[in-house]
PDB file of C-alpha atoms in Angstrom:
ATOM      1  CA  ASN A   1     309.831 275.394  74.990  1.00 71.00           C
ATOM      2  CA  ALA A   2     308.830 276.573  78.432  1.00 80.00           C
ATOM      3  CA  GLY A   3     305.371 274.973  78.169  1.00 93.00           C
ATOM      4  CA  VAL A   4     302.930 276.543  80.623  1.00 96.00           C
ATOM      5  CA  THR A   5     304.305 279.048  83.096  1.00 96.00           C
ATOM      6  CA  GLN A   6     302.590 280.770  85.987  1.00 97.00           C
ATOM      7  CA  THR A   7     303.482 283.815  88.046  1.00 96.00           C
ATOM      8  CA  PRO A   8     303.733 284.245  90.931  1.00 96.00           C
ATOM      9  CA  LYS A   9     304.532 280.895  92.553  1.00 94.00           C
ATOM     10  CA  PHE A  10     303.449 281.985  96.033  1.00 95.00           C
ATOM     11  CA  ARG A  11     301.391 284.858  97.358  1.00 96.00           C
ATOM     12  CA  VAL A  12     299.910 285.890 100.671  1.00 97.00           C
ATOM     13  CA  LEU A  13     297.022 288.354 100.644  1.00 96.00           C
ATOM     14  CA  LYS A  14     294.915 289.995 103.258  1.00 97.00           C
ATOM     15  CA  THR A  15     291.153 289.769 103.032  1.00 97.00           C
ATOM     16  CA  GLY A  16     289.850 292.336 100.599  1.00 97.00           C
ATOM     17  CA  GLN A  17     293.051 292.757  98.627  1.00 97.00           C
ATOM     18  CA  SER A  18     293.162 292.145  94.913  1.00 96.00           C
ATOM     19  CA  MET A  19     295.651 290.367  92.711  1.00 96.00           C
ATOM     20  CA  THR A  20     296.157 288.929  89.244  1.00 97.00           C
ATOM     21  CA  LEU A  21     297.661 285.561  88.407  1.00 97.00           C
ATOM     22  CA  LEU A  22     299.347 285.308  85.043  1.00 97.00           C
ATOM     23  CA  CYS A  23     299.473 282.202  82.887  1.00 97.00           C
ATOM     24  CA  ALA A  24     301.473 281.983  79.685  1.00 97.00           C
ATOM     25  CA  GLN A  25     301.858 279.148  77.181  1.00 97.00           C
ATOM     26  CA  ASP A  26     304.157 278.867  74.193  1.00 96.00           C
ATOM     27  CA  MET A  27     302.518 275.888  72.492  1.00 94.00           C
ATOM     28  CA  ASN A  28     300.039 277.869  70.414  1.00 94.00           C
ATOM     29  CA  HIS A  29     297.136 276.178  72.192  1.00 93.00           C
ATOM     30  CA  GLU A  30     293.631 277.468  71.627  1.00 92.00           C
ATOM     31  CA  TYR A  31     292.150 276.359  74.926  1.00 92.00           C
ATOM     32  CA  MET A  32     293.250 277.595  78.323  1.00 95.00           C
ATOM     33  CA  TYR A  33     291.885 276.842  81.776  1.00 96.00           C
ATOM     34  CA  TRP A  34     292.147 277.964  85.373  1.00 97.00           C
ATOM     35  CA  TYR A  35     291.620 275.385  88.130  1.00 96.00           C
ATOM     36  CA  ARG A  36     291.828 275.462  91.882  1.00 96.00           C
ATOM     37  CA  GLN A  37     293.023 272.446  93.827  1.00 93.00           C
ATOM     38  CA  ASP A  38     291.794 271.892  97.348  1.00 92.00           C
ATOM     39  CA  PRO A  39     292.494 268.863  99.546  1.00 84.00           C
ATOM     40  CA  GLY A  40     290.021 266.061  98.942  1.00 81.00           C
ATOM     41  CA  MET A  41     288.275 267.926  96.143  1.00 84.00           C
ATOM     42  CA  GLY A  42     290.596 267.439  93.211  1.00 84.00           C
ATOM     43  CA  LEU A  43     290.743 270.100  90.543  1.00 91.00           C
ATOM     44  CA  ARG A  44     287.751 272.335  90.015  1.00 93.00           C
ATOM     45  CA  LEU A  45     287.416 274.479  86.927  1.00 93.00           C
ATOM     46  CA  ILE A  46     287.112 278.203  87.619  1.00 96.00           C
ATOM     47  CA  HIS A  47     287.035 279.704  84.118  1.00 96.00           C
ATOM     48  CA  TYR A  48     288.183 278.647  80.701  1.00 94.00           C
ATOM     49  CA  SER A  49     288.825 280.134  77.279  1.00 94.00           C
ATOM     50  CA  VAL A  50     288.422 278.580  73.851  1.00 91.00           C
ATOM     51  CA  GLY A  51     290.256 281.326  72.039  1.00 92.00           C
ATOM     52  CA  GLU A  52     291.648 284.819  72.156  1.00 94.00           C
ATOM     53  CA  GLY A  53     289.054 287.271  73.387  1.00 93.00           C
ATOM     54  CA  THR A  54     286.637 284.604  74.678  1.00 94.00           C
ATOM     55  CA  THR A  55     286.106 283.343  78.207  1.00 96.00           C
ATOM     56  CA  ALA A  56     283.492 281.229  79.951  1.00 94.00           C
ATOM     57  CA  LYS A  57     282.535 280.218  83.469  1.00 94.00           C
ATOM     58  CA  GLY A  58     283.495 276.882  84.886  1.00 92.00           C
ATOM     59  CA  GLU A  59     282.330 275.068  87.981  1.00 90.00           C
ATOM     60  CA  VAL A  60     283.390 277.616  90.641  1.00 95.00           C
ATOM     61  CA  PRO A  61     283.615 281.072  88.997  1.00 96.00           C
ATOM     62  CA  ASP A  62     282.326 283.270  91.829  1.00 96.00           C
ATOM     63  CA  GLY A  63     284.856 285.791  93.105  1.00 96.00           C
ATOM     64  CA  TYR A  64     287.113 285.445  90.055  1.00 97.00           C
ATOM     65  CA  ASN A  65     287.429 287.180  86.722  1.00 97.00           C
ATOM     66  CA  VAL A  66     289.540 286.301  83.715  1.00 97.00           C
ATOM     67  CA  SER A  67     290.799 287.823  80.524  1.00 97.00           C
ATOM     68  CA  ARG A  68     292.398 286.429  77.374  1.00 97.00           C
ATOM     69  CA  LEU A  69     293.607 289.419  75.421  1.00 95.00           C
ATOM     70  CA  LYS A  70     296.406 287.485  73.764  1.00 95.00           C
ATOM     71  CA  LYS A  71     296.300 283.870  72.672  1.00 96.00           C
ATOM     72  CA  GLN A  72     299.294 282.920  74.779  1.00 97.00           C
ATOM     73  CA  ASN A  73     298.147 284.571  78.020  1.00 97.00           C
ATOM     74  CA  PHE A  74     295.266 283.865  80.384  1.00 98.00           C
ATOM     75  CA  LEU A  75     294.886 286.077  83.447  1.00 98.00           C
ATOM     76  CA  LEU A  76     292.956 285.218  86.598  1.00 98.00           C
ATOM     77  CA  GLY A  77     291.896 288.075  88.832  1.00 97.00           C
ATOM     78  CA  LEU A  78     290.668 288.214  92.388  1.00 96.00           C
ATOM     79  CA  GLU A  79     289.016 291.558  92.995  1.00 92.00           C
ATOM     80  CA  SER A  80     288.453 291.194  96.735  1.00 96.00           C
ATOM     81  CA  ALA A  81     290.204 288.164  98.169  1.00 96.00           C
ATOM     82  CA  ALA A  82     288.485 286.022 100.791  1.00 97.00           C
ATOM     83  CA  PRO A  83     289.931 283.282 103.042  1.00 97.00           C
ATOM     84  CA  SER A  84     287.837 280.746 101.093  1.00 96.00           C
ATOM     85  CA  GLN A  85     290.037 281.478  98.091  1.00 97.00           C
ATOM     86  CA  THR A  86     293.093 280.062  99.837  1.00 97.00           C
ATOM     87  CA  SER A  87     294.097 277.307  97.436  1.00 97.00           C
ATOM     88  CA  VAL A  88     296.579 276.162  94.855  1.00 95.00           C
ATOM     89  CA  TYR A  89     295.747 277.522  91.418  1.00 97.00           C
ATOM     90  CA  PHE A  90     296.707 275.695  88.258  1.00 96.00           C
ATOM     91  CA  CYS A  91     296.597 276.962  84.735  1.00 97.00           C
ATOM     92  CA  ALA A  92     296.398 274.517  81.838  1.00 96.00           C
ATOM     93  CA  SER A  93     296.237 274.645  78.083  1.00 95.00           C
ATOM     94  CA  SER A  94     295.324 272.249  75.300  1.00 91.00           C
ATOM     95  CA  TYR A  95     294.812 271.926  71.577  1.00 86.00           C
ATOM     96  CA  SER A  96     291.319 272.357  70.203  1.00 74.00           C
ATOM     97  CA  THR A  97     290.254 268.986  68.816  1.00 71.00           C
ATOM     98  CA  GLY A  98     286.537 269.594  69.143  1.00 67.00           C
ATOM     99  CA  THR A  99     285.971 266.075  70.419  1.00 69.00           C
ATOM    100  CA  GLY A 100     287.348 266.290  73.935  1.00 67.00           C
ATOM    101  CA  ASP A 101     290.324 264.016  73.364  1.00 71.00           C
ATOM    102  CA  ASN A 102     292.742 266.786  74.181  1.00 80.00           C
ATOM    103  CA  GLU A 103     295.465 266.297  76.751  1.00 88.00           C
ATOM    104  CA  GLN A 104     295.893 269.274  79.033  1.00 92.00           C
ATOM    105  CA  PHE A 105     299.309 270.679  79.833  1.00 94.00           C
ATOM    106  CA  PHE A 106     299.613 272.167  83.290  1.00 96.00           C
ATOM    107  CA  GLY A 107     301.638 274.939  84.809  1.00 96.00           C
ATOM    108  CA  PRO A 108     303.529 274.565  88.099  1.00 93.00           C
ATOM    109  CA  GLY A 109     300.805 276.168  90.195  1.00 94.00           C
ATOM    110  CA  THR A 110     300.409 279.226  92.405  1.00 95.00           C
ATOM    111  CA  ARG A 111     299.941 278.743  96.125  1.00 95.00           C
ATOM    112  CA  LEU A 112     297.716 281.527  97.422  1.00 97.00           C
ATOM    113  CA  THR A 113     296.972 282.182 101.074  1.00 97.00           C
ATOM    114  CA  VAL A 114     294.350 284.712 102.086  1.00 97.00           C
ATOM    115  CA  LEU A 115     294.526 285.823 105.702  1.00 96.00           C
TER     116      LEU A 115
ATOM    117  CA  ALA B   1     275.634 266.274  86.304  1.00 69.00           C
ATOM    118  CA  GLN B   2     278.702 264.396  85.191  1.00 77.00           C
ATOM    119  CA  SER B   3     280.999 263.291  87.956  1.00 88.00           C
ATOM    120  CA  VAL B   4     284.106 261.244  88.556  1.00 93.00           C
ATOM    121  CA  SER B   5     284.601 259.108  91.658  1.00 94.00           C
ATOM    122  CA  GLN B   6     287.916 257.831  92.897  1.00 95.00           C
ATOM    123  CA  HIS B   7     287.305 255.257  95.578  1.00 86.00           C
ATOM    124  CA  ASN B   8     290.510 255.493  97.540  1.00 87.00           C
ATOM    125  CA  HIS B   9     291.722 258.811  98.858  1.00 90.00           C
ATOM    126  CA  HIS B  10     294.896 257.421 100.409  1.00 95.00           C
ATOM    127  CA  VAL B  11     296.780 254.250  99.556  1.00 97.00           C
ATOM    128  CA  ILE B  12     299.931 252.974 101.232  1.00 97.00           C
ATOM    129  CA  LEU B  13     301.888 250.159  99.611  1.00 97.00           C
ATOM    130  CA  SER B  14     305.273 248.559  99.984  1.00 97.00           C
ATOM    131  CA  GLU B  15     307.656 248.475  97.064  1.00 97.00           C
ATOM    132  CA  ALA B  16     306.962 245.655  94.597  1.00 96.00           C
ATOM    133  CA  ALA B  17     303.299 245.455  95.615  1.00 97.00           C
ATOM    134  CA  SER B  18     300.665 245.617  92.904  1.00 97.00           C
ATOM    135  CA  LEU B  19     298.538 248.717  92.502  1.00 97.00           C
ATOM    136  CA  GLU B  20     294.982 249.234  91.391  1.00 97.00           C
ATOM    137  CA  LEU B  21     293.272 252.605  91.745  1.00 97.00           C
ATOM    138  CA  GLY B  22     289.570 252.739  91.061  1.00 96.00           C
ATOM    139  CA  CYS B  23     287.825 255.352  88.937  1.00 97.00           C
ATOM    140  CA  ASN B  24     284.150 255.475  88.013  1.00 96.00           C
ATOM    141  CA  TYR B  25     282.316 258.143  86.077  1.00 94.00           C
ATOM    142  CA  SER B  26     278.707 259.029  85.550  1.00 92.00           C
ATOM    143  CA  TYR B  27     277.891 259.605  81.898  1.00 85.00           C
ATOM    144  CA  GLY B  28     276.103 257.353  79.475  1.00 79.00           C
ATOM    145  CA  GLY B  29     277.617 258.528  76.214  1.00 83.00           C
ATOM    146  CA  THR B  30     281.017 258.541  74.569  1.00 85.00           C
ATOM    147  CA  VAL B  31     283.839 259.506  76.884  1.00 88.00           C
ATOM    148  CA  ASN B  32     287.496 260.394  76.710  1.00 91.00           C
ATOM    149  CA  LEU B  33     289.353 259.194  79.789  1.00 94.00           C
ATOM    150  CA  PHE B  34     292.588 260.310  81.361  1.00 96.00           C
ATOM    151  CA  TRP B  35     294.841 259.572  84.282  1.00 97.00           C
ATOM    152  CA  TYR B  36     297.104 262.399  85.411  1.00 97.00           C
ATOM    153  CA  VAL B  37     299.854 262.186  88.022  1.00 96.00           C
ATOM    154  CA  GLN B  38     301.254 264.867  90.300  1.00 93.00           C
ATOM    155  CA  TYR B  39     304.626 263.995  91.839  1.00 94.00           C
ATOM    156  CA  PRO B  40     305.565 265.863  95.026  1.00 92.00           C
ATOM    157  CA  GLY B  41     306.380 269.464  94.233  1.00 86.00           C
ATOM    158  CA  GLN B  42     305.638 269.058  90.537  1.00 88.00           C
ATOM    159  CA  HIS B  43     302.751 269.950  88.286  1.00 86.00           C
ATOM    160  CA  LEU B  44     300.234 267.539  86.858  1.00 92.00           C
ATOM    161  CA  GLN B  45     301.277 265.496  83.864  1.00 93.00           C
ATOM    162  CA  LEU B  46     299.508 262.974  81.707  1.00 94.00           C
ATOM    163  CA  LEU B  47     300.018 259.336  82.648  1.00 96.00           C
ATOM    164  CA  LEU B  48     297.795 257.765  80.001  1.00 95.00           C
ATOM    165  CA  LYS B  49     294.609 258.341  78.048  1.00 93.00           C
ATOM    166  CA  TYR B  50     291.819 256.451  76.303  1.00 93.00           C
ATOM    167  CA  PHE B  51     289.895 257.819  73.351  1.00 89.00           C
ATOM    168  CA  SER B  52     288.841 254.775  71.371  1.00 87.00           C
ATOM    169  CA  GLY B  53     289.967 251.324  70.286  1.00 90.00           C
ATOM    170  CA  ASP B  54     291.675 248.842  72.588  1.00 93.00           C
ATOM    171  CA  PRO B  55     290.173 249.353  76.049  1.00 94.00           C
ATOM    172  CA  LEU B  56     293.477 248.402  77.682  1.00 96.00           C
ATOM    173  CA  VAL B  57     295.804 251.351  77.390  1.00 96.00           C
ATOM    174  CA  LYS B  58     299.408 251.580  78.414  1.00 95.00           C
ATOM    175  CA  GLY B  59     301.060 254.701  79.711  1.00 93.00           C
ATOM    176  CA  ILE B  60     304.393 255.855  80.970  1.00 92.00           C
ATOM    177  CA  LYS B  61     306.404 254.173  83.728  1.00 93.00           C
ATOM    178  CA  GLY B  62     304.672 250.810  83.427  1.00 95.00           C
ATOM    179  CA  PHE B  63     301.163 252.023  84.218  1.00 97.00           C
ATOM    180  CA  GLU B  64     298.103 250.741  82.404  1.00 97.00           C
ATOM    181  CA  ALA B  65     294.371 251.288  82.639  1.00 98.00           C
ATOM    182  CA  GLU B  66     291.361 249.356  81.461  1.00 96.00           C
ATOM    183  CA  PHE B  67     288.171 250.960  80.216  1.00 95.00           C
ATOM    184  CA  ILE B  68     285.133 248.844  81.062  1.00 95.00           C
ATOM    185  CA  LYS B  69     282.179 250.577  79.470  1.00 92.00           C
ATOM    186  CA  SER B  70     279.545 248.420  81.150  1.00 93.00           C
ATOM    187  CA  LYS B  71     280.916 249.371  84.558  1.00 94.00           C
ATOM    188  CA  PHE B  72     281.655 253.030  83.700  1.00 95.00           C
ATOM    189  CA  SER B  73     285.130 252.405  85.048  1.00 96.00           C
ATOM    190  CA  PHE B  74     288.699 253.256  84.107  1.00 97.00           C
ATOM    191  CA  ASN B  75     290.914 251.697  86.751  1.00 97.00           C
ATOM    192  CA  LEU B  76     294.645 252.327  86.879  1.00 97.00           C
ATOM    193  CA  ARG B  77     297.033 249.443  87.462  1.00 97.00           C
ATOM    194  CA  LYS B  78     300.707 248.741  87.907  1.00 98.00           C
ATOM    195  CA  PRO B  79     302.061 245.248  88.620  1.00 97.00           C
ATOM    196  CA  SER B  80     304.938 246.363  90.854  1.00 97.00           C
ATOM    197  CA  VAL B  81     305.189 249.826  92.358  1.00 97.00           C
ATOM    198  CA  GLN B  82     308.383 251.671  93.174  1.00 97.00           C
ATOM    199  CA  TRP B  83     309.152 254.288  95.787  1.00 96.00           C
ATOM    200  CA  SER B  84     309.291 256.844  92.960  1.00 96.00           C
ATOM    201  CA  ASP B  85     305.594 256.218  92.224  1.00 97.00           C
ATOM    202  CA  THR B  86     304.694 258.125  95.372  1.00 98.00           C
ATOM    203  CA  ALA B  87     302.376 260.815  94.021  1.00 97.00           C
ATOM    204  CA  GLU B  88     298.787 261.919  93.725  1.00 95.00           C
ATOM    205  CA  TYR B  89     296.803 260.367  90.892  1.00 97.00           C
ATOM    206  CA  PHE B  90     293.798 261.987  89.250  1.00 96.00           C
ATOM    207  CA  CYS B  91     291.252 260.347  87.006  1.00 96.00           C
ATOM    208  CA  ALA B  92     289.556 262.692  84.526  1.00 95.00           C
ATOM    209  CA  VAL B  93     286.719 262.457  82.034  1.00 93.00           C
ATOM    210  CA  ASN B  94     285.805 264.540  79.011  1.00 90.00           C
ATOM    211  CA  THR B  95     282.496 263.932  77.274  1.00 82.00           C
ATOM    212  CA  GLY B  96     283.348 265.805  74.099  1.00 76.00           C
ATOM    213  CA  GLY B  97     283.052 269.399  75.199  1.00 74.00           C
ATOM    214  CA  PHE B  98     285.495 271.972  76.425  1.00 75.00           C
ATOM    215  CA  LYS B  99     285.479 270.835  80.010  1.00 78.00           C
ATOM    216  CA  THR B 100     287.260 267.947  81.655  1.00 87.00           C
ATOM    217  CA  ILE B 101     285.965 266.726  85.011  1.00 90.00           C
ATOM    218  CA  PHE B 102     288.581 265.588  87.515  1.00 92.00           C
ATOM    219  CA  GLY B 103     288.184 263.181  90.374  1.00 93.00           C
ATOM    220  CA  ALA B 104     289.206 264.106  93.908  1.00 92.00           C
ATOM    221  CA  GLY B 105     292.536 262.329  93.564  1.00 94.00           C
ATOM    222  CA  THR B 106     294.231 259.388  95.265  1.00 95.00           C
ATOM    223  CA  ARG B 107     297.389 259.930  97.260  1.00 95.00           C
ATOM    224  CA  LEU B 108     299.732 256.969  96.912  1.00 97.00           C
ATOM    225  CA  PHE B 109     302.612 256.480  99.311  1.00 97.00           C
ATOM    226  CA  VAL B 110     305.071 253.718  98.542  1.00 97.00           C
ATOM    227  CA  LYS B 111     307.242 252.530 101.400  1.00 96.00           C
ATOM    228  CA  ALA B 112     310.827 251.715 100.460  1.00 88.00           C
TER     229      ALA B 112
END
């Protein structure tokens, strides 16, 4: 099992450019998440999905969009990148227990720099 | 709003020293508690978790954490650290919904 994979691993964008980050999991998890990690701020939830075809906003959703067309994939889009979106992006997935006692499995991260 | 506080942002220890990393959360109801670790260049992985039962939980690599409900705390401990424990440690709390709240992280550096 590959677990949670993310592509690309690194990306440099210019302000105003767009891009899509791809997350894939092979564990048949219902829940998937996108986080950004910034120094001193830990992980902040951008968007999440509780199943195929459903998405919801997290703590810092502005400037991002997501889609979950297939259960195993969760895409994060930046329509018009800004320097404030320079960060490391982590995707995660988990089982759906309904009670919150679900360990999250993380991908290796994508380091994005916006110039 | 729910929040998680990790008191130490940076900790430097010598090998064989004891470790305690503080974690406090703000929520009055039932919680699920986690410690995740991120080794240099690697992704986050679960170190240990508490859902119910014995408030002293043991995780991988000799780590343990104690849930003290009256203090809203879930501190991480290890009696004797090794150089290979150098990593960033994140405390996280889930109150039963879809979202898990992470603390800001504590960077631990262990001197050989």
